[in-house]
mmCIF file of C-alpha atoms in Angstrom:
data_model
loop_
_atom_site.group_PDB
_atom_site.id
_atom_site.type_symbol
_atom_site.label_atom_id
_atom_site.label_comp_id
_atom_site.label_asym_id
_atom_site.label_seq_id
_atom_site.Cartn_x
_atom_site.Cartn_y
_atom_site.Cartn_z
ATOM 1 C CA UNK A 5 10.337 10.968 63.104
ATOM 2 C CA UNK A 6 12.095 11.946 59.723
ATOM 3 C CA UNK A 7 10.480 13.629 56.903
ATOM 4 C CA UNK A 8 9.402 10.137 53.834
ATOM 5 C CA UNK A 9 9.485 11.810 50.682
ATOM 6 C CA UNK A 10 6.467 10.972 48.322
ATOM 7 C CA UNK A 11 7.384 8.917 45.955
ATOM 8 C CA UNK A 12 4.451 7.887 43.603
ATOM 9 C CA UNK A 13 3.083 11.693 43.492
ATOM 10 C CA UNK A 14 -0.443 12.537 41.975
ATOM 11 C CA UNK A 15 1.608 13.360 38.325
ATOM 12 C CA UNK A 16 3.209 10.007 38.263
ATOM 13 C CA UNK A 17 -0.431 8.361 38.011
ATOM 14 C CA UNK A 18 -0.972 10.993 34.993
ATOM 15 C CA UNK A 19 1.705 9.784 32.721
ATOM 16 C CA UNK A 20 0.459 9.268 29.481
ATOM 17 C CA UNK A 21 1.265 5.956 27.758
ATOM 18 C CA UNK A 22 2.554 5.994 24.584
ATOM 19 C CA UNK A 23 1.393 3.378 21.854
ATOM 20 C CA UNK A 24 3.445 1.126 20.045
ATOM 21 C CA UNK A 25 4.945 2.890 16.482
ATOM 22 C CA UNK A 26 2.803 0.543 14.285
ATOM 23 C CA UNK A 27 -0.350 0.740 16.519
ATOM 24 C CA UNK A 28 -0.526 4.521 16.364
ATOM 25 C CA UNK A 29 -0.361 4.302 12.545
ATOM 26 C CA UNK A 30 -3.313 1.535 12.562
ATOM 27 C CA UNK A 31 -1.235 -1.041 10.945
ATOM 28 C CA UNK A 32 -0.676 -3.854 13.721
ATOM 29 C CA UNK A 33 -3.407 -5.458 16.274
ATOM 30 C CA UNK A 34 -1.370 -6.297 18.896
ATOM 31 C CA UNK A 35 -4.137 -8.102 20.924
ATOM 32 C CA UNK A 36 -4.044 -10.353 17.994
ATOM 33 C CA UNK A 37 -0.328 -10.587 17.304
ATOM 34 C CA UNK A 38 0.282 -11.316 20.664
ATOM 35 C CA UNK A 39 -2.455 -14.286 20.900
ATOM 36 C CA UNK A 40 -0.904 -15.715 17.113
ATOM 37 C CA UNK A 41 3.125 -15.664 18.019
ATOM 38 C CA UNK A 42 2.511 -16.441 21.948
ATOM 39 C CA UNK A 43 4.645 -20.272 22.287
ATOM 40 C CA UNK A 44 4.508 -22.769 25.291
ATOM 41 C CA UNK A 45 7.037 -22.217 28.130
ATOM 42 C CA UNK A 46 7.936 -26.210 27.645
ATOM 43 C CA UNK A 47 8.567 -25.389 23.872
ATOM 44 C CA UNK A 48 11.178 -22.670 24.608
ATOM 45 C CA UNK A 49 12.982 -21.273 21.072
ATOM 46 C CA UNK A 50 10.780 -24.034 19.164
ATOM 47 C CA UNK A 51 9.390 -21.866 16.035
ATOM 48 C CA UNK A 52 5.428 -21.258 15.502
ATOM 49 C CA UNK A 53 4.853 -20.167 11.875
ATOM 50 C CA UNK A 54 2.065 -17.844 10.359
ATOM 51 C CA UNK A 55 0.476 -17.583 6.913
ATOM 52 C CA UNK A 56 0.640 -13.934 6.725
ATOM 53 C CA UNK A 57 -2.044 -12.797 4.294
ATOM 54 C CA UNK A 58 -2.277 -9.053 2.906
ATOM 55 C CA UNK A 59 -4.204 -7.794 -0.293
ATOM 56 C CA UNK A 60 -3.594 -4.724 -2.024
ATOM 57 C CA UNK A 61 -5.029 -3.401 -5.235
ATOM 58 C CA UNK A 62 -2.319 -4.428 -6.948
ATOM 59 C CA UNK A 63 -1.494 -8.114 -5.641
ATOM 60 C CA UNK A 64 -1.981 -10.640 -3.384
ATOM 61 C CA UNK A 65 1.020 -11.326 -0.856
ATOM 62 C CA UNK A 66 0.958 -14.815 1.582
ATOM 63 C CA UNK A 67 4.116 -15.248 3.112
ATOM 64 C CA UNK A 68 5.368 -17.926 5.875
ATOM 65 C CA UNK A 69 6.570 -15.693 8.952
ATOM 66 C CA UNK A 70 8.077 -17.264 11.945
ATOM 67 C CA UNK A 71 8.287 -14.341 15.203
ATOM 68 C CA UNK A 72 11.816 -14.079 16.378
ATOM 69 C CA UNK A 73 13.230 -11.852 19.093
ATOM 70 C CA UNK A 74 15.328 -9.939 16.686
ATOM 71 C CA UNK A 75 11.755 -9.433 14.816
ATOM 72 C CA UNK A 76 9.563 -11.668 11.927
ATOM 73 C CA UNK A 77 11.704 -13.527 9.826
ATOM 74 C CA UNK A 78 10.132 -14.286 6.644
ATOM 75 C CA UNK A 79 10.706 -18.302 5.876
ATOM 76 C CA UNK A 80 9.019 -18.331 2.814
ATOM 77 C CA UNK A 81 7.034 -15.744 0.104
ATOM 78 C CA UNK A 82 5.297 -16.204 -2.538
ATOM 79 C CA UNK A 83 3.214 -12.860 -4.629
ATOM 80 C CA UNK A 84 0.135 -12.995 -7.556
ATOM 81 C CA UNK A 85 2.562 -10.999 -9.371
ATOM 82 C CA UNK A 86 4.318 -14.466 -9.903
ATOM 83 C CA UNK A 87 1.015 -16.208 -11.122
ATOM 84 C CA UNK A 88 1.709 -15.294 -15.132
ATOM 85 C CA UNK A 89 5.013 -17.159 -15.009
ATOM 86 C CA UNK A 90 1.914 -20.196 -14.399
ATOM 87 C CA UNK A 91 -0.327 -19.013 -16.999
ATOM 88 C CA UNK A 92 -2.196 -16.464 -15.147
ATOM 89 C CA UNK A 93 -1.728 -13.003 -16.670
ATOM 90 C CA UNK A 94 -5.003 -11.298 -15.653
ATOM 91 C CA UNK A 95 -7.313 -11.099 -12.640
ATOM 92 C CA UNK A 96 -4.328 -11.165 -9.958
ATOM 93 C CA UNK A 97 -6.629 -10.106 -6.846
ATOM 94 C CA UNK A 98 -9.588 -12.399 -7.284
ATOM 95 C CA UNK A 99 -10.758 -15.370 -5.478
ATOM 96 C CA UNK A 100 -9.184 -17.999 -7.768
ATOM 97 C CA UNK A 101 -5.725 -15.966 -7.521
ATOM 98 C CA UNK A 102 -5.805 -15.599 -4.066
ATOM 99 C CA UNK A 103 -6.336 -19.621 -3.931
ATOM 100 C CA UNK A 104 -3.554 -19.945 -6.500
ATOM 101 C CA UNK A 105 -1.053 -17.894 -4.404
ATOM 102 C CA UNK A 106 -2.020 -19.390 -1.611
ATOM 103 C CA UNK A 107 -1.314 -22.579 -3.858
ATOM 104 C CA UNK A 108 2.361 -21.440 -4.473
ATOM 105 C CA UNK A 109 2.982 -20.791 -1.289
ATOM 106 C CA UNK A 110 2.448 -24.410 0.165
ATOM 107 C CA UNK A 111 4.332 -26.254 -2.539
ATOM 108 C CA UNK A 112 6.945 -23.787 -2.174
ATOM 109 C CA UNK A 113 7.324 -24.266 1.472
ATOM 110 C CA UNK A 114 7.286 -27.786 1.301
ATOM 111 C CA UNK A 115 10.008 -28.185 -1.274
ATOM 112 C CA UNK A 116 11.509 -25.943 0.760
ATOM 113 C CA UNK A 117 11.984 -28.505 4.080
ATOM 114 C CA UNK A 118 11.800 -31.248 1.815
ATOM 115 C CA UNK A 119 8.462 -32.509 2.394
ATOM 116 C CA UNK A 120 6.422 -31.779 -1.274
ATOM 117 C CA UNK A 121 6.741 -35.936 -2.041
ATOM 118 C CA UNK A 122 5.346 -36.463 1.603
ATOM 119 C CA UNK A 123 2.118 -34.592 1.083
ATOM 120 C CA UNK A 124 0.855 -33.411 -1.894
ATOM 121 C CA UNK A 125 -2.458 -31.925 -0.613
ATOM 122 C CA UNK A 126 -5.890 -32.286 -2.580
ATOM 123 C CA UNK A 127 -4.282 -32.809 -5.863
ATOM 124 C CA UNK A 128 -8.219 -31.967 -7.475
ATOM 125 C CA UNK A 129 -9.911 -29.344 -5.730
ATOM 126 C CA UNK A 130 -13.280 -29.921 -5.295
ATOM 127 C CA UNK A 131 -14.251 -27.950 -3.080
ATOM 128 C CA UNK A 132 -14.880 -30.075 -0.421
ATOM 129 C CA UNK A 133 -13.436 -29.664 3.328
ATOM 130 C CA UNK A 134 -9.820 -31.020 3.000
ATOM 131 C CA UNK A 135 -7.546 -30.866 6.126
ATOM 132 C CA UNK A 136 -4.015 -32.672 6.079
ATOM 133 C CA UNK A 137 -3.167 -36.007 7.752
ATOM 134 C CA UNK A 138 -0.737 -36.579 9.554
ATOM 135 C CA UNK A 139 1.534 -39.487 7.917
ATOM 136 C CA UNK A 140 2.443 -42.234 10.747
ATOM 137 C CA UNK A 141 5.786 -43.485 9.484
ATOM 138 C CA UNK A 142 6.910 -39.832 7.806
ATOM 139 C CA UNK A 143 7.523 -36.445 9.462
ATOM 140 C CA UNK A 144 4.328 -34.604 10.376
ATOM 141 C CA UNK A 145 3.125 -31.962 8.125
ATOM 142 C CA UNK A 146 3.880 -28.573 8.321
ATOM 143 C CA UNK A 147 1.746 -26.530 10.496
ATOM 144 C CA UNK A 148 1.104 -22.715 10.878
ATOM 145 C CA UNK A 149 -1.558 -20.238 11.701
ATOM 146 C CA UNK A 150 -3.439 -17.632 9.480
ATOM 147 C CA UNK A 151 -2.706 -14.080 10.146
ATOM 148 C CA UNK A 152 -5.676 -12.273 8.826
ATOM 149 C CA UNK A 153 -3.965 -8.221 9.776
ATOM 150 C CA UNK A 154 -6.819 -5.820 10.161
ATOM 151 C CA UNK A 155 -9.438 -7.625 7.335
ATOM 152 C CA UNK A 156 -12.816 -7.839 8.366
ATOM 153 C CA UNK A 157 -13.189 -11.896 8.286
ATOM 154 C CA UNK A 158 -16.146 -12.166 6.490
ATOM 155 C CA UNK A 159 -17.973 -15.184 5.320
ATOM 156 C CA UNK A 160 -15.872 -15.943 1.353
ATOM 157 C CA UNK A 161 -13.579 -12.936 1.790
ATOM 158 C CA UNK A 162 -10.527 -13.311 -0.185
ATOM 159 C CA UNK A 163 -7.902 -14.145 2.528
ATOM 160 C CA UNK A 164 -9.299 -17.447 2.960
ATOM 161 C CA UNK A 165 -8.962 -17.866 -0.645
ATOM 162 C CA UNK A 166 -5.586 -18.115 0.331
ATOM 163 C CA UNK A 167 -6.029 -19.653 2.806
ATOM 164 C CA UNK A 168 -7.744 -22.787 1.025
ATOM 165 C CA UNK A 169 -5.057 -22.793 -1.295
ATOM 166 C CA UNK A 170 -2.646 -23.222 0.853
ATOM 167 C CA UNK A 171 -4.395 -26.142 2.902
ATOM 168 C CA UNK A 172 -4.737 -27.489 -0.351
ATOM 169 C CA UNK A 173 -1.357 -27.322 -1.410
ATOM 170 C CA UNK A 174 -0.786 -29.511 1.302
ATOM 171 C CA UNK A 175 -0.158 -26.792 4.937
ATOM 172 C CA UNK A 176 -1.776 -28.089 8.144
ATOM 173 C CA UNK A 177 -3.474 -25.140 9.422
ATOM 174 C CA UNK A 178 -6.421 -25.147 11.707
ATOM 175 C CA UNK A 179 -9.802 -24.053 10.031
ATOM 176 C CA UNK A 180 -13.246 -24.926 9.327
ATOM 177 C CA UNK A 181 -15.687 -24.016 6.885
ATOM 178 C CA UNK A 182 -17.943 -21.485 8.164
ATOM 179 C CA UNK A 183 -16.071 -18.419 6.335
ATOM 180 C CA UNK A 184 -15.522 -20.216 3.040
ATOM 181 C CA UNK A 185 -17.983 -19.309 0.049
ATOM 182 C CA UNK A 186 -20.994 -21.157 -0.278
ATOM 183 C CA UNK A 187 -21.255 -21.636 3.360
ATOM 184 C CA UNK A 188 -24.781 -21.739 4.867
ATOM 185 C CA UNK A 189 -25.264 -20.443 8.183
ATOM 186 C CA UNK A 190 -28.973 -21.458 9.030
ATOM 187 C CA UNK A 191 -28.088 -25.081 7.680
ATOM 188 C CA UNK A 192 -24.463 -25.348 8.837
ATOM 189 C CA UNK A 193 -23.577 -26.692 5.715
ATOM 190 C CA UNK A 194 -21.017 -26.269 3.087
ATOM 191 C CA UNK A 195 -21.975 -25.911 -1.142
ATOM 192 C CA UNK A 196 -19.167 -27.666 -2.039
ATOM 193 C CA UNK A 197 -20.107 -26.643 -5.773
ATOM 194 C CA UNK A 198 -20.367 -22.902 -5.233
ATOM 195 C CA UNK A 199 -16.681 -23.186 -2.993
ATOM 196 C CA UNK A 200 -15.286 -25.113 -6.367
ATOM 197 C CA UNK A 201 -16.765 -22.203 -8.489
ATOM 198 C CA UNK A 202 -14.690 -19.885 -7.054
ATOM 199 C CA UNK A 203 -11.698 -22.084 -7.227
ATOM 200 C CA UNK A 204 -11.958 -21.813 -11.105
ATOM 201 C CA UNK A 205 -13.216 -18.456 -11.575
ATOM 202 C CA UNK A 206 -16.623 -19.321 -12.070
ATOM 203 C CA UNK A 207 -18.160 -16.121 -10.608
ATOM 204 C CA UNK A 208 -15.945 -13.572 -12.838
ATOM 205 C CA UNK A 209 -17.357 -16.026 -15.646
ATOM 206 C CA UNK A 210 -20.785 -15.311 -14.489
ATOM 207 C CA UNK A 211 -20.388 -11.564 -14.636
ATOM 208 C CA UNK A 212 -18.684 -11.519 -17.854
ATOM 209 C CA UNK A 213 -21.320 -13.660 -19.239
ATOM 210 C CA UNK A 214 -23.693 -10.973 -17.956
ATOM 211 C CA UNK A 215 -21.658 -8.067 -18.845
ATOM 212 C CA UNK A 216 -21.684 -9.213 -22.569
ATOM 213 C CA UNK A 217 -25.585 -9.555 -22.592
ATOM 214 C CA UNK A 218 -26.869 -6.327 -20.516
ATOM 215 C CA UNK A 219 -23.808 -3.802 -21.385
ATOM 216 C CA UNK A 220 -20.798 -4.210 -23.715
ATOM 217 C CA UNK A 221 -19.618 -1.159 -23.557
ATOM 218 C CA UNK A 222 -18.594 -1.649 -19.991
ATOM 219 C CA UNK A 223 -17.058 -5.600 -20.710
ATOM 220 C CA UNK A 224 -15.188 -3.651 -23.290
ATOM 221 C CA UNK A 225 -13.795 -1.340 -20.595
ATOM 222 C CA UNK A 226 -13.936 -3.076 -17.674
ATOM 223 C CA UNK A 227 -12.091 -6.458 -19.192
ATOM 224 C CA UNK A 228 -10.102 -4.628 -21.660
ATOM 225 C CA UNK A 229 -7.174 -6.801 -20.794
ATOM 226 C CA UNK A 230 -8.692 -9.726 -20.714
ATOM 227 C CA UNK A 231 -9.825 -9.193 -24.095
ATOM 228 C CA UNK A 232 -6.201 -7.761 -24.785
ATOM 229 C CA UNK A 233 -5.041 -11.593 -24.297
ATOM 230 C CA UNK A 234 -7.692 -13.280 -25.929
ATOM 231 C CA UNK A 235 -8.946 -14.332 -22.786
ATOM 232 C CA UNK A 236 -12.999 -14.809 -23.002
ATOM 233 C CA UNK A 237 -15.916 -16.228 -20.099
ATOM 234 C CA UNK A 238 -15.260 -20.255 -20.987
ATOM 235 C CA UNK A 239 -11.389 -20.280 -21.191
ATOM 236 C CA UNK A 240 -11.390 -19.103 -17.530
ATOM 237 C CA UNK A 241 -11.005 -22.617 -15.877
ATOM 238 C CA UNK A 242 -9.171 -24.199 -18.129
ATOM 239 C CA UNK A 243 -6.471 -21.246 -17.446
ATOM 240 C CA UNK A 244 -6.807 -21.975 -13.823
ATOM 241 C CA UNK A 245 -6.157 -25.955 -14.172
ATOM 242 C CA UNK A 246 -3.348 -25.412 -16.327
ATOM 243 C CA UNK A 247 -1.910 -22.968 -13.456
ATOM 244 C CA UNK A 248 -2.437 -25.118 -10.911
ATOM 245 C CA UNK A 249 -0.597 -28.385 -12.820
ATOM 246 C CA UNK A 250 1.899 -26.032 -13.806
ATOM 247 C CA UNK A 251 2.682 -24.668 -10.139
ATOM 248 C CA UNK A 252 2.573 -28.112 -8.384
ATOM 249 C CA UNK A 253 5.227 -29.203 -11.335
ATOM 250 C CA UNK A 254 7.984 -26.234 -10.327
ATOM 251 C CA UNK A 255 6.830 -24.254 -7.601
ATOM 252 C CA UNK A 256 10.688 -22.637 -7.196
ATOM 253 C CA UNK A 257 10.694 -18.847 -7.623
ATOM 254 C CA UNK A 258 11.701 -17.642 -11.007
ATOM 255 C CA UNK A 259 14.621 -15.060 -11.233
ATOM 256 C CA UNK A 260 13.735 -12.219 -13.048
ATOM 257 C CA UNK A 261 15.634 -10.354 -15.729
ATOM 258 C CA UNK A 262 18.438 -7.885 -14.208
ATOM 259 C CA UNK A 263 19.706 -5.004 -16.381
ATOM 260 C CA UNK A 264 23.744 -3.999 -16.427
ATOM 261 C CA UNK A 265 22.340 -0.768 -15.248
ATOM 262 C CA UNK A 266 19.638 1.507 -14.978
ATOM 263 C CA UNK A 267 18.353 5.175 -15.347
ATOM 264 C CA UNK A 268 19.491 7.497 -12.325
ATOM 265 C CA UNK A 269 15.380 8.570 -12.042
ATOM 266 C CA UNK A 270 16.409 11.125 -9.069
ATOM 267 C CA UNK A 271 15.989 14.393 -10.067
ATOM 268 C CA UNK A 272 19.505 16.614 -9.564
ATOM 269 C CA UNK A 273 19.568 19.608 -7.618
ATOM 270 C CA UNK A 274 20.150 22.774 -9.714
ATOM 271 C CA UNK A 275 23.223 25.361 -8.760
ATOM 272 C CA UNK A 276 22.079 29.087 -7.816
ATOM 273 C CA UNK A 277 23.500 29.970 -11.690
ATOM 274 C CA UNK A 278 21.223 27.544 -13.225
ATOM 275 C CA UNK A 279 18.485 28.658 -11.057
ATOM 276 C CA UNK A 280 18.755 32.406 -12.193
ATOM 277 C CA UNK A 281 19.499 31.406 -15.590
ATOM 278 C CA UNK A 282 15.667 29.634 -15.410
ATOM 279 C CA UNK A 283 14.003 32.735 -14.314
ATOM 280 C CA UNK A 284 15.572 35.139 -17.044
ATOM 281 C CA UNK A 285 14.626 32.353 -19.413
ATOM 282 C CA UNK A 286 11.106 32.944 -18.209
ATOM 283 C CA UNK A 287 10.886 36.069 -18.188
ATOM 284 C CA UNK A 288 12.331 36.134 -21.389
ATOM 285 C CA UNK A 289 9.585 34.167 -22.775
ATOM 286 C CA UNK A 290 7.148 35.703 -21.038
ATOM 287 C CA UNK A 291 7.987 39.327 -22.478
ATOM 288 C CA UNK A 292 7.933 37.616 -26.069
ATOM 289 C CA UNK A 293 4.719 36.359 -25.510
ATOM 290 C CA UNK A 294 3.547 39.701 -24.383
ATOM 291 C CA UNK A 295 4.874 41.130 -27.587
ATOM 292 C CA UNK A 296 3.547 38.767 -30.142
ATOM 293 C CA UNK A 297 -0.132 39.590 -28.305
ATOM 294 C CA UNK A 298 0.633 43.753 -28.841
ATOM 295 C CA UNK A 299 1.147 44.263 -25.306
ATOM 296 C CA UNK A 300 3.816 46.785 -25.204
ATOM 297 C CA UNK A 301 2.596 48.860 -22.737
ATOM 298 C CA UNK A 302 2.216 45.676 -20.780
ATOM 299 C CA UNK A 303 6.075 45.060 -21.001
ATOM 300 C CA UNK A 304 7.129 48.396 -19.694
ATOM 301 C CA UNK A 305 5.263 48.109 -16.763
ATOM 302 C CA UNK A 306 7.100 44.550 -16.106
ATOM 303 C CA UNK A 307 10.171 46.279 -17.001
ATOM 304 C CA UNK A 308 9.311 48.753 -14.281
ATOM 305 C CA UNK A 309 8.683 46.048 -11.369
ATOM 306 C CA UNK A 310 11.621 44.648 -12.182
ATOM 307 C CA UNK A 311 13.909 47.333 -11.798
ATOM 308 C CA UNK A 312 12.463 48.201 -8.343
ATOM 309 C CA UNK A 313 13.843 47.640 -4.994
ATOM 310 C CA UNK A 314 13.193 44.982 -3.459
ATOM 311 C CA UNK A 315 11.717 44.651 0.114
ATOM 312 C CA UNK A 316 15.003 42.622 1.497
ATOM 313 C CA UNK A 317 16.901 45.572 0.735
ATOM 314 C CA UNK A 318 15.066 48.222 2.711
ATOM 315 C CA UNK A 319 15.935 49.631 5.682
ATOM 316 C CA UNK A 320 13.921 48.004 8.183
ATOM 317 C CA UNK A 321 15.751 48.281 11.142
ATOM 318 C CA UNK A 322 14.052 51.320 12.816
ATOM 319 C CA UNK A 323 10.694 49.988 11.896
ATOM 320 C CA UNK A 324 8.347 50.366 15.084
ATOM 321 C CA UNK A 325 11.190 52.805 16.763
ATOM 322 C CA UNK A 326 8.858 55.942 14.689
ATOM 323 C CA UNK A 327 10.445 55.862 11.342
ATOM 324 C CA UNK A 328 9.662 53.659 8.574
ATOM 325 C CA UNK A 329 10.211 53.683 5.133
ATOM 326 C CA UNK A 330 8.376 55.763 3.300
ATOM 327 C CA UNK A 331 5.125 55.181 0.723
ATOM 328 C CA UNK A 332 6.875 55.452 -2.388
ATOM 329 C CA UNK A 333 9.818 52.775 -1.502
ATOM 330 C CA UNK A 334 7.378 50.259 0.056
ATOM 331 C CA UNK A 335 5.002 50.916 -3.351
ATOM 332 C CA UNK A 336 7.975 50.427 -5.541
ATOM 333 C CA UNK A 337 8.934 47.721 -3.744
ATOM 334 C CA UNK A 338 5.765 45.874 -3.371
ATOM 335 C CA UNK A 339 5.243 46.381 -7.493
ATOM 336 C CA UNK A 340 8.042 43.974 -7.928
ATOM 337 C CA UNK A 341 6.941 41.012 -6.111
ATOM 338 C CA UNK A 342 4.262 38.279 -6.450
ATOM 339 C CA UNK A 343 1.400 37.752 -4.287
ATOM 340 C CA UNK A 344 2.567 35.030 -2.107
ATOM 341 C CA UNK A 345 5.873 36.769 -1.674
ATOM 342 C CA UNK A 346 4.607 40.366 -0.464
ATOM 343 C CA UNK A 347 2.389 38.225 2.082
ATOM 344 C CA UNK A 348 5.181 36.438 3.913
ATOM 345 C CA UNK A 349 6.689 40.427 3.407
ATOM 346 C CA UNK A 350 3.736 42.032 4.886
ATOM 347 C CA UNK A 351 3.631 39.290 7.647
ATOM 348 C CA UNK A 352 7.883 40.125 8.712
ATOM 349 C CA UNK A 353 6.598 43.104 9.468
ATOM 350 C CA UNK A 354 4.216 42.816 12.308
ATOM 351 C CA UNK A 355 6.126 41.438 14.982
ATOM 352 C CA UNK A 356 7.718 44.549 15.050
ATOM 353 C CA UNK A 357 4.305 46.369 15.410
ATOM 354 C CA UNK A 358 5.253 48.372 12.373
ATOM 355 C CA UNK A 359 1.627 48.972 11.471
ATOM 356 C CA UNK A 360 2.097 51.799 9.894
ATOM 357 C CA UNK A 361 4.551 50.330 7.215
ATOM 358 C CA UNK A 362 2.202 47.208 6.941
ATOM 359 C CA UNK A 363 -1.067 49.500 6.130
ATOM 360 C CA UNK A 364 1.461 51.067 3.089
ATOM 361 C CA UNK A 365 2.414 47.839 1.852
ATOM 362 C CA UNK A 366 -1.033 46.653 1.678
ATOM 363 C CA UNK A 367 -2.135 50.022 -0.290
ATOM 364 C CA UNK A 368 0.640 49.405 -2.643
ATOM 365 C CA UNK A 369 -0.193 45.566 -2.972
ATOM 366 C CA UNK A 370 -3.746 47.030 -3.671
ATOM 367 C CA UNK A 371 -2.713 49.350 -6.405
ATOM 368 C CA UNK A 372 -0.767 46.865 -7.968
ATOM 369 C CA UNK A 373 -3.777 44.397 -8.459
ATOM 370 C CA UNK A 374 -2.485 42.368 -5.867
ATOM 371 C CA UNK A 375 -5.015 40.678 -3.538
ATOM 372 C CA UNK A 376 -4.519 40.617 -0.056
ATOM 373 C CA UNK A 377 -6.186 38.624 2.892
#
């Protein structure tokens, strides 16, 4: 019988597995993504959209993104940073921006494939449940998912401000109530009122109200642009109407204004001239400054270091073979250098188990006022 050679041998089990790129950085749940883009066998290449969702401290982002092979292809975007264009120039991560994105998204979308006459979505918000109907004799609406990321999906968290903006706006996407505000989980009931408040920005009202009363010196620092526009507690939701009249009217992005060129911010790298130029000029000033305070004596010591040699051209080579430099040139040399510098020097040396030189270089450093560790 001939020798079987082991294929599957006790290191093969041990390989480690390697995470994706994006889950080792802790930006993508791929238990989720896969469970969102997954499609039907019997709906081969047939698209299934997401309404990607992602706050920063800056803005709001919802985006349409339909998963390709090649990778996500965004369909449609729309960003809070686009809300003043609408009338909205403050407050661009709150509730009532997140529904006003959210908002701009669906209208957008829906111009997009032609289908913003068709459905119009809950023209007045109220507040109320709303979820899209599908028209008999049309086209059916358009339908995606909501692709949360890594957000905790708490009950009124802003994502589903977005989220009821963009159901609004007229997106079939499947939901309920539970995690909207003014949800009640021991009644199973929705406060339509309290959902509409936020809607309108009735809860920054409410704490600018109460701001005003308990602390002004805060309201003057904490809604110092607000104030900046003229913007006070009861012109809150009438801003927010106009917005959303104004965004269902032209949803289309607007182009923004392009320069014929712009500054070359990069910083250029300097030539080995300019470089020693910089040092003399510093030095230069240095030794003036030194003279206007009266220290002379000061300046011929620095005149001193600087004339030294310096520990790059020693003669290191028969280091740890019994000879080595001797005190003086390793003190002189030392004198001329800054801290950081006759570290790294000290540290060249012990490889080559010059110990000897070392324990002079650290005396010198030591004279010299130099601290060593």
């Amino acid at each position: 019988m001939g020798v079987m050679k082991v294929q599957k041998t006790p290191q093969y089990f041990k390989e480690f597995q390697v995470k994706y790129r994006r889950r080792r950085e802790g930006k993508t749940d791929y238990y989720a993504r896969k469970r969102l883009i997954v499609q039907d066998k019997n709906k081969y290449e047939a698209s299934k959209y997401r309404l990607v969702v992602r706050i920063t401290n800056k803005d709001v982002i919802c985006q349409i993104v339909d998963a390709k092979i090649q990778g996500d292809i965004v369909v449609c975007a729309a960003y809070s940073h686009e809300l003043p264009n609408y009338g909205i120039k403050v407050g661009l991560t709150n509730w009532a921006a997140c529904y006003a994105t959210g908002l701009l998204l669906a209208r957008r979308t829906l111009q997009k494939f032609g289908l913003d006459e068709k459905y119009e979505g809950q023209t007045e918000p109220d507040g109320e449940m709303y979820q899209v109907e599908e028209d008999d004799d049309g086209p059916r609406p358009f339908t995606c998912v909501l692709d949360v990321g890594l957000v905790r999906t708490t009950t009124g968290n802003r994502v589903f401000g977005a989220l009821k903006g963009a159901v609004d706006g007229g997106l079939d996407i499947p939901h309920n109530q539970k995690r909207l505000p003014g949800y009640d989980p021991e009644e199973k009931e929705l406060d339509a009122e309290t959902c509409k408040k936020y809607i309108f920005g009735g809860h920054v009202q409410e704490y600018m109200e109460m701001l005003q009363e308990d602390d002004e010196d805060r309201y003057q620092s904490q809604f110092a642009k607000y104030i900046e526009n003229d913007i006070g507690p009861d012109d809150l939701e009438e801003m927010y109407q106009n917005a959303h009249e104004a965004i269902r009217e032209d949803p289309s992005p607007k182009p923004t204004e392009k320069q014929d060129s712009y500054p070359d911010l990069k910083k250029k790298k300097m030539k080995l001239s300019q470089k020693k130029d910089r040092v003399r000029q510093k030095i230069a000033a240095y030794k003036k400054k030194q003279a206007a305070a009266g220290g002379d004596d000061d300046d011929e010591d620095e005149d001193w270091r600087m004339d030294c040699v310096h520990p790059c051209d020693l003669d290191l080579s028969a280091a740890g073979r019994g000879s080595e430099p001797s005190f003086g040139a390793v003190y002189l040399a030392v004198g001329g250098l800054s801290s950081a510098s006759a570290r790294s020097f000290t540290g060249a040396l012990a490889p080559r188990r010059a110990w000897a030189t070392a324990a002079c270089i650290v005396n010198g450093m030591t004279a010299m006022g130099i601290m060593v560790s």
